[in-house]
Amino acid sequence: MGRGVVRVKVFFFGLGFSSLASAAALRALVPDVIISGTVRTADKARALNDLGIRAHVLDGTGKSQDLLGDLAGASHVVLSIAPDGAGDLVLNQFSAELQASRTLQWLGYYSTVGVYGNFDGAWIDESAPCQPVNLRSQQRVVAEQAWRDFAQARGLPLLILRLAGIYGPGRAVFDKLRDGTSRRIVKQEQVFNRIHVADIARVTALAAQQRLSGTFNVADDEPAPPQDVIAYGAQMAGVTPPPIVPYEMAEMSPMARSFYADNKRVANAAIKQALGIELLFPTYREGLKAIYDAQ
């Protein structure tokens, strides 16, 4: 990628936290890459256009000609919009354009490790069955398969990245510790994997360069109880950690509580082997230290 007469053009459906980090990683890897994609509001589109990203508003009211023009010329498309009860928005609204594209070479899809469901803390890899316990993850399983079917019929390589809990600058324990909203909710034996947004970005950029296909977990090396992560961040910041709240007594939204229904340790060896890399931030300790030092 980046060599030859055809210029690399990457289109992101959903220019959010992970996509913008991935766009920056692609620019570092391929300096002349053209980045475009969709956002929900005109204000965000203007802000990103000022940064040299061709951003288009996608709010369900129609498809602009500028959007369709950028999509028609894309060599790589990354999909970062969550499905809902109506299915996958991009497949529903843009499958004809993707089908007709003469330049498209690769598809990338951001999914979630939530598709696996609960394994009572056991280690799992990509061979584990998908048995999601909440509606959001069930919709992800359906969307994953829909994209596999599309890519196979279209003859395109498709990469599905199943992401663990995403954190990074501006989205880490320090922010809630600072504003007083952090809570140490303890559910016995509960662990979660996390992944620093910079690792998502690096994996995306390298995978796009290599046109990697398949389904891979993108998670850190050390699944850990959430209360340990909060305590570590508090120690680093020199503040008192919030008191422990037993899970059974914690007031949580149904969505927040649903995360605690999944308990598993997600292995990441496959993506590291496929790309020949180690993670930039293999555990939450390195990731939080980098964020704190940057602040």
PDB file of C-alpha atoms in Angstrom:
ATOM      1  CA  MET A   1       0.000   0.000   0.000  1.00  0.00           C
ATOM      2  CA  GLY A   2       1.284   3.447  -0.841  1.00  0.00           C
ATOM      3  CA  ARG A   3       3.354   2.359  -3.881  1.00  0.00           C
ATOM      4  CA  GLY A   4       2.446   2.388  -7.532  1.00  0.00           C
ATOM      5  CA  VAL A   5       0.261   4.752  -9.491  1.00  0.00           C
ATOM      6  CA  VAL A   6      -2.970   4.140  -7.584  1.00  0.00           C
ATOM      7  CA  ARG A   7      -3.245   6.449  -4.590  1.00  0.00           C
ATOM      8  CA  VAL A   8      -4.517   4.915  -1.363  1.00  0.00           C
ATOM      9  CA  LYS A   9      -7.912   6.268  -0.348  1.00  0.00           C
ATOM     10  CA  VAL A  10      -9.438   5.051   2.915  1.00  0.00           C
ATOM     11  CA  PHE A  11     -13.101   5.701   3.708  1.00  0.00           C
ATOM     12  CA  PHE A  12     -14.332   5.304   7.293  1.00  0.00           C
ATOM     13  CA  PHE A  13     -17.993   4.777   7.990  1.00  0.00           C
ATOM     14  CA  GLY A  14     -18.041   6.338  11.457  1.00  0.00           C
ATOM     15  CA  LEU A  15     -15.157   8.711  12.184  1.00  0.00           C
ATOM     16  CA  GLY A  16     -15.184   8.143  15.934  1.00  0.00           C
ATOM     17  CA  PHE A  17     -12.501   7.549  18.558  1.00  0.00           C
ATOM     18  CA  SER A  18     -10.944   4.409  17.054  1.00  0.00           C
ATOM     19  CA  SER A  19     -11.377   5.480  13.434  1.00  0.00           C
ATOM     20  CA  LEU A  20      -9.681   8.842  13.941  1.00  0.00           C
ATOM     21  CA  ALA A  21      -6.747   7.171  15.689  1.00  0.00           C
ATOM     22  CA  SER A  22      -6.544   4.695  12.811  1.00  0.00           C
ATOM     23  CA  ALA A  23      -6.652   7.531  10.286  1.00  0.00           C
ATOM     24  CA  ALA A  24      -3.650   9.114  12.036  1.00  0.00           C
ATOM     25  CA  ALA A  25      -1.795   5.785  12.010  1.00  0.00           C
ATOM     26  CA  LEU A  26      -2.503   5.373   8.300  1.00  0.00           C
ATOM     27  CA  ARG A  27      -1.178   8.858   7.606  1.00  0.00           C
ATOM     28  CA  ALA A  28       2.029   7.991   9.456  1.00  0.00           C
ATOM     29  CA  LEU A  29       2.385   4.754   7.492  1.00  0.00           C
ATOM     30  CA  VAL A  30       1.343   6.127   4.087  1.00  0.00           C
ATOM     31  CA  PRO A  31       1.957   9.880   4.039  1.00  0.00           C
ATOM     32  CA  ASP A  32      -0.011  10.549   0.831  1.00  0.00           C
ATOM     33  CA  VAL A  33      -3.102   8.591   1.904  1.00  0.00           C
ATOM     34  CA  ILE A  34      -6.441  10.336   1.408  1.00  0.00           C
ATOM     35  CA  ILE A  35      -8.808   9.944   4.372  1.00  0.00           C
ATOM     36  CA  SER A  36     -12.548  10.461   4.145  1.00  0.00           C
ATOM     37  CA  GLY A  37     -15.581   9.220   6.009  1.00  0.00           C
ATOM     38  CA  THR A  38     -18.811   9.941   7.795  1.00  0.00           C
ATOM     39  CA  VAL A  39     -19.854  11.760  10.951  1.00  0.00           C
ATOM     40  CA  ARG A  40     -23.228  12.499  12.501  1.00  0.00           C
ATOM     41  CA  THR A  41     -23.134  16.298  12.685  1.00  0.00           C
ATOM     42  CA  ALA A  42     -22.146  19.218  10.497  1.00  0.00           C
ATOM     43  CA  ASP A  43     -20.029  20.716  13.285  1.00  0.00           C
ATOM     44  CA  LYS A  44     -17.856  17.612  13.466  1.00  0.00           C
ATOM     45  CA  ALA A  45     -17.612  17.492   9.688  1.00  0.00           C
ATOM     46  CA  ARG A  46     -16.318  21.067   9.604  1.00  0.00           C
ATOM     47  CA  ALA A  47     -13.780  20.368  12.360  1.00  0.00           C
ATOM     48  CA  LEU A  48     -12.414  17.309  10.575  1.00  0.00           C
ATOM     49  CA  ASN A  49     -12.306  19.023   7.201  1.00  0.00           C
ATOM     50  CA  ASP A  50     -10.102  21.657   8.813  1.00  0.00           C
ATOM     51  CA  LEU A  51      -7.724  18.795   9.707  1.00  0.00           C
ATOM     52  CA  GLY A  52      -7.591  17.539   6.133  1.00  0.00           C
ATOM     53  CA  ILE A  53     -10.114  14.736   6.532  1.00  0.00           C
ATOM     54  CA  ARG A  54     -12.947  14.778   4.024  1.00  0.00           C
ATOM     55  CA  ALA A  55     -15.879  14.295   6.400  1.00  0.00           C
ATOM     56  CA  HIS A  56     -19.497  13.898   5.294  1.00  0.00           C
ATOM     57  CA  VAL A  57     -22.645  14.006   7.401  1.00  0.00           C
ATOM     58  CA  LEU A  58     -24.539  10.713   7.462  1.00  0.00           C
ATOM     59  CA  ASP A  59     -27.697  11.188   9.492  1.00  0.00           C
ATOM     60  CA  GLY A  60     -30.256   9.085   7.648  1.00  0.00           C
ATOM     61  CA  THR A  61     -31.636  11.970   5.578  1.00  0.00           C
ATOM     62  CA  GLY A  62     -29.846  11.105   2.337  1.00  0.00           C
ATOM     63  CA  LYS A  63     -26.531  10.584   0.561  1.00  0.00           C
ATOM     64  CA  SER A  64     -24.611  13.607  -0.649  1.00  0.00           C
ATOM     65  CA  GLN A  65     -22.855  13.495  -3.995  1.00  0.00           C
ATOM     66  CA  ASP A  66     -19.567  14.379  -2.298  1.00  0.00           C
ATOM     67  CA  LEU A  67     -19.943  11.380   0.012  1.00  0.00           C
ATOM     68  CA  LEU A  68     -20.748   9.072  -2.878  1.00  0.00           C
ATOM     69  CA  GLY A  69     -17.812  10.431  -4.837  1.00  0.00           C
ATOM     70  CA  ASP A  70     -15.325   9.733  -2.057  1.00  0.00           C
ATOM     71  CA  LEU A  71     -16.788   6.289  -1.447  1.00  0.00           C
ATOM     72  CA  ALA A  72     -16.653   5.444  -5.166  1.00  0.00           C
ATOM     73  CA  GLY A  73     -12.926   6.178  -5.224  1.00  0.00           C
ATOM     74  CA  ALA A  74     -12.003   4.369  -1.994  1.00  0.00           C
ATOM     75  CA  SER A  75      -9.459   1.578  -2.113  1.00  0.00           C
ATOM     76  CA  HIS A  76     -10.090   0.595   1.517  1.00  0.00           C
ATOM     77  CA  VAL A  77     -13.278   0.908   3.581  1.00  0.00           C
ATOM     78  CA  VAL A  78     -13.404   0.627   7.377  1.00  0.00           C
ATOM     79  CA  LEU A  79     -16.778   0.025   9.021  1.00  0.00           C
ATOM     80  CA  SER A  80     -17.227   1.461  12.510  1.00  0.00           C
ATOM     81  CA  ILE A  81     -20.980   1.984  12.833  1.00  0.00           C
ATOM     82  CA  ALA A  82     -22.788  -0.348  15.213  1.00  0.00           C
ATOM     83  CA  PRO A  83     -25.794  -2.266  13.895  1.00  0.00           C
ATOM     84  CA  ASP A  84     -29.243  -1.870  15.391  1.00  0.00           C
ATOM     85  CA  GLY A  85     -32.594  -3.579  15.129  1.00  0.00           C
ATOM     86  CA  ALA A  86     -32.794  -2.677  11.442  1.00  0.00           C
ATOM     87  CA  GLY A  87     -29.457  -4.371  10.748  1.00  0.00           C
ATOM     88  CA  ASP A  88     -26.193  -2.882   9.512  1.00  0.00           C
ATOM     89  CA  LEU A  89     -26.682   0.685   8.312  1.00  0.00           C
ATOM     90  CA  VAL A  90     -23.907   0.578   5.723  1.00  0.00           C
ATOM     91  CA  LEU A  91     -25.075  -2.662   4.151  1.00  0.00           C
ATOM     92  CA  ASN A  92     -28.639  -1.398   4.173  1.00  0.00           C
ATOM     93  CA  GLN A  93     -27.814   1.934   2.536  1.00  0.00           C
ATOM     94  CA  PHE A  94     -24.574   1.484   0.587  1.00  0.00           C
ATOM     95  CA  SER A  95     -24.302  -2.139  -0.562  1.00  0.00           C
ATOM     96  CA  ALA A  96     -25.065  -1.150  -4.161  1.00  0.00           C
ATOM     97  CA  GLU A  97     -22.295   1.450  -4.186  1.00  0.00           C
ATOM     98  CA  LEU A  98     -19.809  -0.977  -2.627  1.00  0.00           C
ATOM     99  CA  GLN A  99     -20.856  -3.623  -5.105  1.00  0.00           C
ATOM    100  CA  ALA A 100     -20.321  -1.272  -8.053  1.00  0.00           C
ATOM    101  CA  SER A 101     -16.962   0.160  -6.904  1.00  0.00           C
ATOM    102  CA  ARG A 102     -14.083  -0.406  -9.301  1.00  0.00           C
ATOM    103  CA  THR A 103     -11.395   0.679  -6.850  1.00  0.00           C
ATOM    104  CA  LEU A 104     -12.325  -1.191  -3.668  1.00  0.00           C
ATOM    105  CA  GLN A 105      -9.609  -3.599  -2.511  1.00  0.00           C
ATOM    106  CA  TRP A 106     -10.269  -4.306   1.183  1.00  0.00           C
ATOM    107  CA  LEU A 107     -12.911  -4.097   3.901  1.00  0.00           C
ATOM    108  CA  GLY A 108     -12.317  -3.749   7.643  1.00  0.00           C
ATOM    109  CA  TYR A 109     -15.038  -4.155  10.271  1.00  0.00           C
ATOM    110  CA  TYR A 110     -14.853  -3.161  13.943  1.00  0.00           C
ATOM    111  CA  SER A 111     -16.776  -5.678  16.044  1.00  0.00           C
ATOM    112  CA  THR A 112     -16.549  -6.525  19.731  1.00  0.00           C
ATOM    113  CA  VAL A 113     -15.408  -9.366  21.984  1.00  0.00           C
ATOM    114  CA  GLY A 114     -18.942  -9.174  23.363  1.00  0.00           C
ATOM    115  CA  VAL A 115     -19.977 -11.563  20.573  1.00  0.00           C
ATOM    116  CA  TYR A 116     -18.492 -14.449  22.583  1.00  0.00           C
ATOM    117  CA  GLY A 117     -20.725 -13.991  25.605  1.00  0.00           C
ATOM    118  CA  ASN A 118     -19.869 -15.465  28.996  1.00  0.00           C
ATOM    119  CA  PHE A 119     -17.198 -18.112  29.631  1.00  0.00           C
ATOM    120  CA  ASP A 120     -16.991 -17.804  33.421  1.00  0.00           C
ATOM    121  CA  GLY A 121     -13.487 -16.355  33.298  1.00  0.00           C
ATOM    122  CA  ALA A 122     -11.969 -19.000  31.015  1.00  0.00           C
ATOM    123  CA  TRP A 123      -9.432 -18.160  28.310  1.00  0.00           C
ATOM    124  CA  ILE A 124     -10.870 -18.112  24.785  1.00  0.00           C
ATOM    125  CA  ASP A 125      -9.564 -17.426  21.301  1.00  0.00           C
ATOM    126  CA  GLU A 126     -11.190 -16.911  17.908  1.00  0.00           C
ATOM    127  CA  SER A 127     -12.270 -20.563  17.759  1.00  0.00           C
ATOM    128  CA  ALA A 128     -14.712 -20.054  20.664  1.00  0.00           C
ATOM    129  CA  PRO A 129     -18.398 -20.155  19.743  1.00  0.00           C
ATOM    130  CA  CYS A 130     -20.385 -16.937  19.704  1.00  0.00           C
ATOM    131  CA  GLN A 131     -23.068 -17.057  22.383  1.00  0.00           C
ATOM    132  CA  PRO A 132     -23.802 -13.370  23.122  1.00  0.00           C
ATOM    133  CA  VAL A 133     -25.918 -12.572  26.147  1.00  0.00           C
ATOM    134  CA  ASN A 134     -27.124  -9.067  25.252  1.00  0.00           C
ATOM    135  CA  LEU A 135     -28.981  -7.649  22.271  1.00  0.00           C
ATOM    136  CA  ARG A 136     -26.131  -5.375  21.130  1.00  0.00           C
ATOM    137  CA  SER A 137     -23.747  -8.294  20.828  1.00  0.00           C
ATOM    138  CA  GLN A 138     -26.380 -10.471  19.165  1.00  0.00           C
ATOM    139  CA  GLN A 139     -26.783  -7.776  16.523  1.00  0.00           C
ATOM    140  CA  ARG A 140     -22.996  -7.755  16.063  1.00  0.00           C
ATOM    141  CA  VAL A 141     -22.948 -11.484  15.338  1.00  0.00           C
ATOM    142  CA  VAL A 142     -25.579 -11.016  12.644  1.00  0.00           C
ATOM    143  CA  ALA A 143     -23.708  -8.038  11.168  1.00  0.00           C
ATOM    144  CA  GLU A 144     -20.401  -9.912  11.115  1.00  0.00           C
ATOM    145  CA  GLN A 145     -21.934 -12.716   9.095  1.00  0.00           C
ATOM    146  CA  ALA A 146     -23.683 -10.305   6.760  1.00  0.00           C
ATOM    147  CA  TRP A 147     -20.347  -8.676   5.950  1.00  0.00           C
ATOM    148  CA  ARG A 148     -18.704 -12.073   5.452  1.00  0.00           C
ATOM    149  CA  ASP A 149     -21.424 -13.003   2.996  1.00  0.00           C
ATOM    150  CA  PHE A 150     -21.056  -9.682   1.160  1.00  0.00           C
ATOM    151  CA  ALA A 151     -17.270  -9.870   0.975  1.00  0.00           C
ATOM    152  CA  GLN A 152     -17.310 -13.462  -0.238  1.00  0.00           C
ATOM    153  CA  ALA A 153     -19.846 -12.694  -2.946  1.00  0.00           C
ATOM    154  CA  ARG A 154     -17.881  -9.574  -3.932  1.00  0.00           C
ATOM    155  CA  GLY A 155     -14.522 -11.355  -3.884  1.00  0.00           C
ATOM    156  CA  LEU A 156     -12.962  -8.946  -1.376  1.00  0.00           C
ATOM    157  CA  PRO A 157     -10.714  -9.582   1.639  1.00  0.00           C
ATOM    158  CA  LEU A 158     -12.585  -8.754   4.848  1.00  0.00           C
ATOM    159  CA  LEU A 159     -10.939  -8.211   8.218  1.00  0.00           C
ATOM    160  CA  ILE A 160     -13.117  -8.400  11.321  1.00  0.00           C
ATOM    161  CA  LEU A 161     -11.502  -7.014  14.460  1.00  0.00           C
ATOM    162  CA  ARG A 162     -13.218  -8.020  17.693  1.00  0.00           C
ATOM    163  CA  LEU A 163     -12.250  -5.205  20.039  1.00  0.00           C
ATOM    164  CA  ALA A 164     -12.011  -5.366  23.822  1.00  0.00           C
ATOM    165  CA  GLY A 165     -12.927  -2.391  26.034  1.00  0.00           C
ATOM    166  CA  ILE A 166     -11.407   0.668  24.378  1.00  0.00           C
ATOM    167  CA  TYR A 167      -9.479   3.274  26.347  1.00  0.00           C
ATOM    168  CA  GLY A 168      -7.046   6.033  25.508  1.00  0.00           C
ATOM    169  CA  PRO A 169      -6.371   9.753  25.997  1.00  0.00           C
ATOM    170  CA  GLY A 170      -9.573  11.377  27.205  1.00  0.00           C
ATOM    171  CA  ARG A 171     -11.163   7.979  27.841  1.00  0.00           C
ATOM    172  CA  ALA A 172      -9.325   6.534  30.787  1.00  0.00           C
ATOM    173  CA  VAL A 173      -9.799   6.103  34.533  1.00  0.00           C
ATOM    174  CA  PHE A 174      -8.194   9.486  35.224  1.00  0.00           C
ATOM    175  CA  ASP A 175     -11.117  11.380  33.734  1.00  0.00           C
ATOM    176  CA  LYS A 176     -13.696   9.864  36.077  1.00  0.00           C
ATOM    177  CA  LEU A 177     -11.334  10.056  39.034  1.00  0.00           C
ATOM    178  CA  ARG A 178     -10.928  13.746  38.287  1.00  0.00           C
ATOM    179  CA  ASP A 179     -14.625  14.546  38.048  1.00  0.00           C
ATOM    180  CA  GLY A 180     -15.614  12.314  40.974  1.00  0.00           C
ATOM    181  CA  THR A 181     -17.761   9.853  39.016  1.00  0.00           C
ATOM    182  CA  SER A 182     -15.429   6.849  39.289  1.00  0.00           C
ATOM    183  CA  ARG A 183     -16.780   3.779  41.129  1.00  0.00           C
ATOM    184  CA  ARG A 184     -14.982   0.593  42.150  1.00  0.00           C
ATOM    185  CA  ILE A 185     -17.695  -1.975  41.526  1.00  0.00           C
ATOM    186  CA  VAL A 186     -16.549  -5.433  42.591  1.00  0.00           C
ATOM    187  CA  LYS A 187     -18.034  -8.630  41.236  1.00  0.00           C
ATOM    188  CA  GLN A 188     -16.131 -11.670  42.491  1.00  0.00           C
ATOM    189  CA  GLU A 189     -13.867 -13.304  39.871  1.00  0.00           C
ATOM    190  CA  GLN A 190     -14.910 -10.756  37.209  1.00  0.00           C
ATOM    191  CA  VAL A 191     -12.268  -9.744  34.678  1.00  0.00           C
ATOM    192  CA  PHE A 192     -12.257  -7.704  31.486  1.00  0.00           C
ATOM    193  CA  ASN A 193      -9.809  -7.245  28.645  1.00  0.00           C
ATOM    194  CA  ARG A 194      -9.029  -3.760  27.436  1.00  0.00           C
ATOM    195  CA  ILE A 195      -7.241  -2.320  24.436  1.00  0.00           C
ATOM    196  CA  HIS A 196      -5.519   1.031  24.001  1.00  0.00           C
ATOM    197  CA  VAL A 197      -6.818   2.980  21.022  1.00  0.00           C
ATOM    198  CA  ALA A 198      -3.255   3.320  19.711  1.00  0.00           C
ATOM    199  CA  ASP A 199      -3.061  -0.469  19.383  1.00  0.00           C
ATOM    200  CA  ILE A 200      -6.340  -0.541  17.469  1.00  0.00           C
ATOM    201  CA  ALA A 201      -4.965   2.141  15.185  1.00  0.00           C
ATOM    202  CA  ARG A 202      -1.678   0.355  14.571  1.00  0.00           C
ATOM    203  CA  VAL A 203      -3.381  -2.969  13.879  1.00  0.00           C
ATOM    204  CA  THR A 204      -5.834  -1.311  11.490  1.00  0.00           C
ATOM    205  CA  ALA A 205      -3.126   0.500   9.549  1.00  0.00           C
ATOM    206  CA  LEU A 206      -0.872  -2.540   9.203  1.00  0.00           C
ATOM    207  CA  ALA A 207      -3.764  -4.824   8.336  1.00  0.00           C
ATOM    208  CA  ALA A 208      -5.005  -2.412   5.684  1.00  0.00           C
ATOM    209  CA  GLN A 209      -1.502  -2.211   4.235  1.00  0.00           C
ATOM    210  CA  GLN A 210      -1.308  -5.997   4.004  1.00  0.00           C
ATOM    211  CA  ARG A 211      -4.984  -6.461   3.077  1.00  0.00           C
ATOM    212  CA  LEU A 212      -5.251  -8.965   5.878  1.00  0.00           C
ATOM    213  CA  SER A 213      -8.435 -11.008   6.021  1.00  0.00           C
ATOM    214  CA  GLY A 214     -10.044 -13.114   8.727  1.00  0.00           C
ATOM    215  CA  THR A 215     -11.495 -12.623  12.195  1.00  0.00           C
ATOM    216  CA  PHE A 216      -9.170 -11.575  15.018  1.00  0.00           C
ATOM    217  CA  ASN A 217      -9.357 -10.514  18.650  1.00  0.00           C
ATOM    218  CA  VAL A 218      -7.736  -7.194  19.519  1.00  0.00           C
ATOM    219  CA  ALA A 219      -7.318  -7.246  23.281  1.00  0.00           C
ATOM    220  CA  ASP A 220      -4.538  -6.684  25.780  1.00  0.00           C
ATOM    221  CA  ASP A 221      -2.344  -9.389  27.305  1.00  0.00           C
ATOM    222  CA  GLU A 222      -3.739  -9.175  30.827  1.00  0.00           C
ATOM    223  CA  PRO A 223      -7.463  -9.304  31.540  1.00  0.00           C
ATOM    224  CA  ALA A 224      -7.978  -7.757  34.964  1.00  0.00           C
ATOM    225  CA  PRO A 225     -10.691  -6.872  37.482  1.00  0.00           C
ATOM    226  CA  PRO A 226     -11.987  -3.329  36.865  1.00  0.00           C
ATOM    227  CA  GLN A 227     -11.400  -2.294  40.471  1.00  0.00           C
ATOM    228  CA  ASP A 228      -7.679  -3.054  40.089  1.00  0.00           C
ATOM    229  CA  VAL A 229      -7.421  -0.735  37.108  1.00  0.00           C
ATOM    230  CA  ILE A 230      -9.124   2.100  38.986  1.00  0.00           C
ATOM    231  CA  ALA A 231      -6.900   1.609  42.033  1.00  0.00           C
ATOM    232  CA  TYR A 232      -3.782   1.638  39.848  1.00  0.00           C
ATOM    233  CA  GLY A 233      -4.870   4.847  38.144  1.00  0.00           C
ATOM    234  CA  ALA A 234      -5.658   6.488  41.478  1.00  0.00           C
ATOM    235  CA  GLN A 235      -2.252   5.554  42.851  1.00  0.00           C
ATOM    236  CA  MET A 236      -0.563   6.994  39.788  1.00  0.00           C
ATOM    237  CA  ALA A 237      -2.556  10.218  40.047  1.00  0.00           C
ATOM    238  CA  GLY A 238      -1.921  10.488  43.789  1.00  0.00           C
ATOM    239  CA  VAL A 239      -5.602  10.460  44.744  1.00  0.00           C
ATOM    240  CA  THR A 240      -7.663   8.277  47.026  1.00  0.00           C
ATOM    241  CA  PRO A 241      -9.478   5.552  45.095  1.00  0.00           C
ATOM    242  CA  PRO A 242     -13.269   5.538  45.382  1.00  0.00           C
ATOM    243  CA  PRO A 243     -14.763   3.123  47.922  1.00  0.00           C
ATOM    244  CA  ILE A 244     -15.554  -0.427  46.899  1.00  0.00           C
ATOM    245  CA  VAL A 245     -19.189  -1.082  45.970  1.00  0.00           C
ATOM    246  CA  PRO A 246     -20.319  -4.724  45.797  1.00  0.00           C
ATOM    247  CA  TYR A 247     -21.862  -5.538  42.422  1.00  0.00           C
ATOM    248  CA  GLU A 248     -25.066  -6.694  44.078  1.00  0.00           C
ATOM    249  CA  MET A 249     -25.525  -3.274  45.713  1.00  0.00           C
ATOM    250  CA  ALA A 250     -24.384  -1.093  42.805  1.00  0.00           C
ATOM    251  CA  GLU A 251     -26.851   1.156  41.014  1.00  0.00           C
ATOM    252  CA  MET A 252     -26.232   0.722  37.282  1.00  0.00           C
ATOM    253  CA  SER A 253     -28.090   1.203  34.055  1.00  0.00           C
ATOM    254  CA  PRO A 254     -29.207  -1.971  32.288  1.00  0.00           C
ATOM    255  CA  MET A 255     -26.497  -1.361  29.683  1.00  0.00           C
ATOM    256  CA  ALA A 256     -23.758  -1.007  32.289  1.00  0.00           C
ATOM    257  CA  ARG A 257     -24.963  -4.086  34.136  1.00  0.00           C
ATOM    258  CA  SER A 258     -24.995  -6.096  30.916  1.00  0.00           C
ATOM    259  CA  PHE A 259     -21.222  -5.749  30.622  1.00  0.00           C
ATOM    260  CA  TYR A 260     -20.812  -7.663  33.867  1.00  0.00           C
ATOM    261  CA  ALA A 261     -22.767 -10.610  32.433  1.00  0.00           C
ATOM    262  CA  ASP A 262     -19.722 -11.454  30.293  1.00  0.00           C
ATOM    263  CA  ASN A 263     -16.689 -12.854  32.097  1.00  0.00           C
ATOM    264  CA  LYS A 264     -13.850 -14.180  29.967  1.00  0.00           C
ATOM    265  CA  ARG A 265     -10.160 -13.873  29.226  1.00  0.00           C
ATOM    266  CA  VAL A 266      -9.612 -13.072  25.545  1.00  0.00           C
ATOM    267  CA  ALA A 267      -6.449 -14.326  23.847  1.00  0.00           C
ATOM    268  CA  ASN A 268      -4.756 -12.117  21.274  1.00  0.00           C
ATOM    269  CA  ALA A 269      -1.997 -14.332  19.854  1.00  0.00           C
ATOM    270  CA  ALA A 270      -3.558 -14.656  16.402  1.00  0.00           C
ATOM    271  CA  ILE A 271      -3.450 -10.975  15.413  1.00  0.00           C
ATOM    272  CA  LYS A 272       0.070 -10.548  16.802  1.00  0.00           C
ATOM    273  CA  GLN A 273       1.256 -13.530  14.775  1.00  0.00           C
ATOM    274  CA  ALA A 274      -0.574 -12.436  11.631  1.00  0.00           C
ATOM    275  CA  LEU A 275       1.049  -8.982  11.686  1.00  0.00           C
ATOM    276  CA  GLY A 276       4.336  -9.945  13.339  1.00  0.00           C
ATOM    277  CA  ILE A 277       3.922  -7.465  16.193  1.00  0.00           C
ATOM    278  CA  GLU A 278       3.612  -7.111  19.932  1.00  0.00           C
ATOM    279  CA  LEU A 279       1.207  -4.621  21.441  1.00  0.00           C
ATOM    280  CA  LEU A 280       2.341  -1.083  22.119  1.00  0.00           C
ATOM    281  CA  PHE A 281       0.539  -1.284  25.472  1.00  0.00           C
ATOM    282  CA  PRO A 282       0.329  -4.952  26.484  1.00  0.00           C
ATOM    283  CA  THR A 283      -1.403  -4.255  29.810  1.00  0.00           C
ATOM    284  CA  TYR A 284      -3.391  -1.441  31.380  1.00  0.00           C
ATOM    285  CA  ARG A 285      -0.295  -0.408  33.353  1.00  0.00           C
ATOM    286  CA  GLU A 286       1.712   0.668  30.309  1.00  0.00           C
ATOM    287  CA  GLY A 287      -1.363   2.221  28.734  1.00  0.00           C
ATOM    288  CA  LEU A 288      -2.341   4.279  31.774  1.00  0.00           C
ATOM    289  CA  LYS A 289       1.239   5.394  32.356  1.00  0.00           C
ATOM    290  CA  ALA A 290       1.505   6.711  28.788  1.00  0.00           C
ATOM    291  CA  ILE A 291      -1.785   8.573  29.135  1.00  0.00           C
ATOM    292  CA  TYR A 292      -0.863  10.051  32.513  1.00  0.00           C
ATOM    293  CA  ASP A 293       2.605  11.087  31.367  1.00  0.00           C
ATOM    294  CA  ALA A 294       1.110  12.821  28.319  1.00  0.00           C
ATOM    295  CA  GLN A 295      -1.272  14.779  30.538  1.00  0.00           C
TER     296      GLN A 295
END
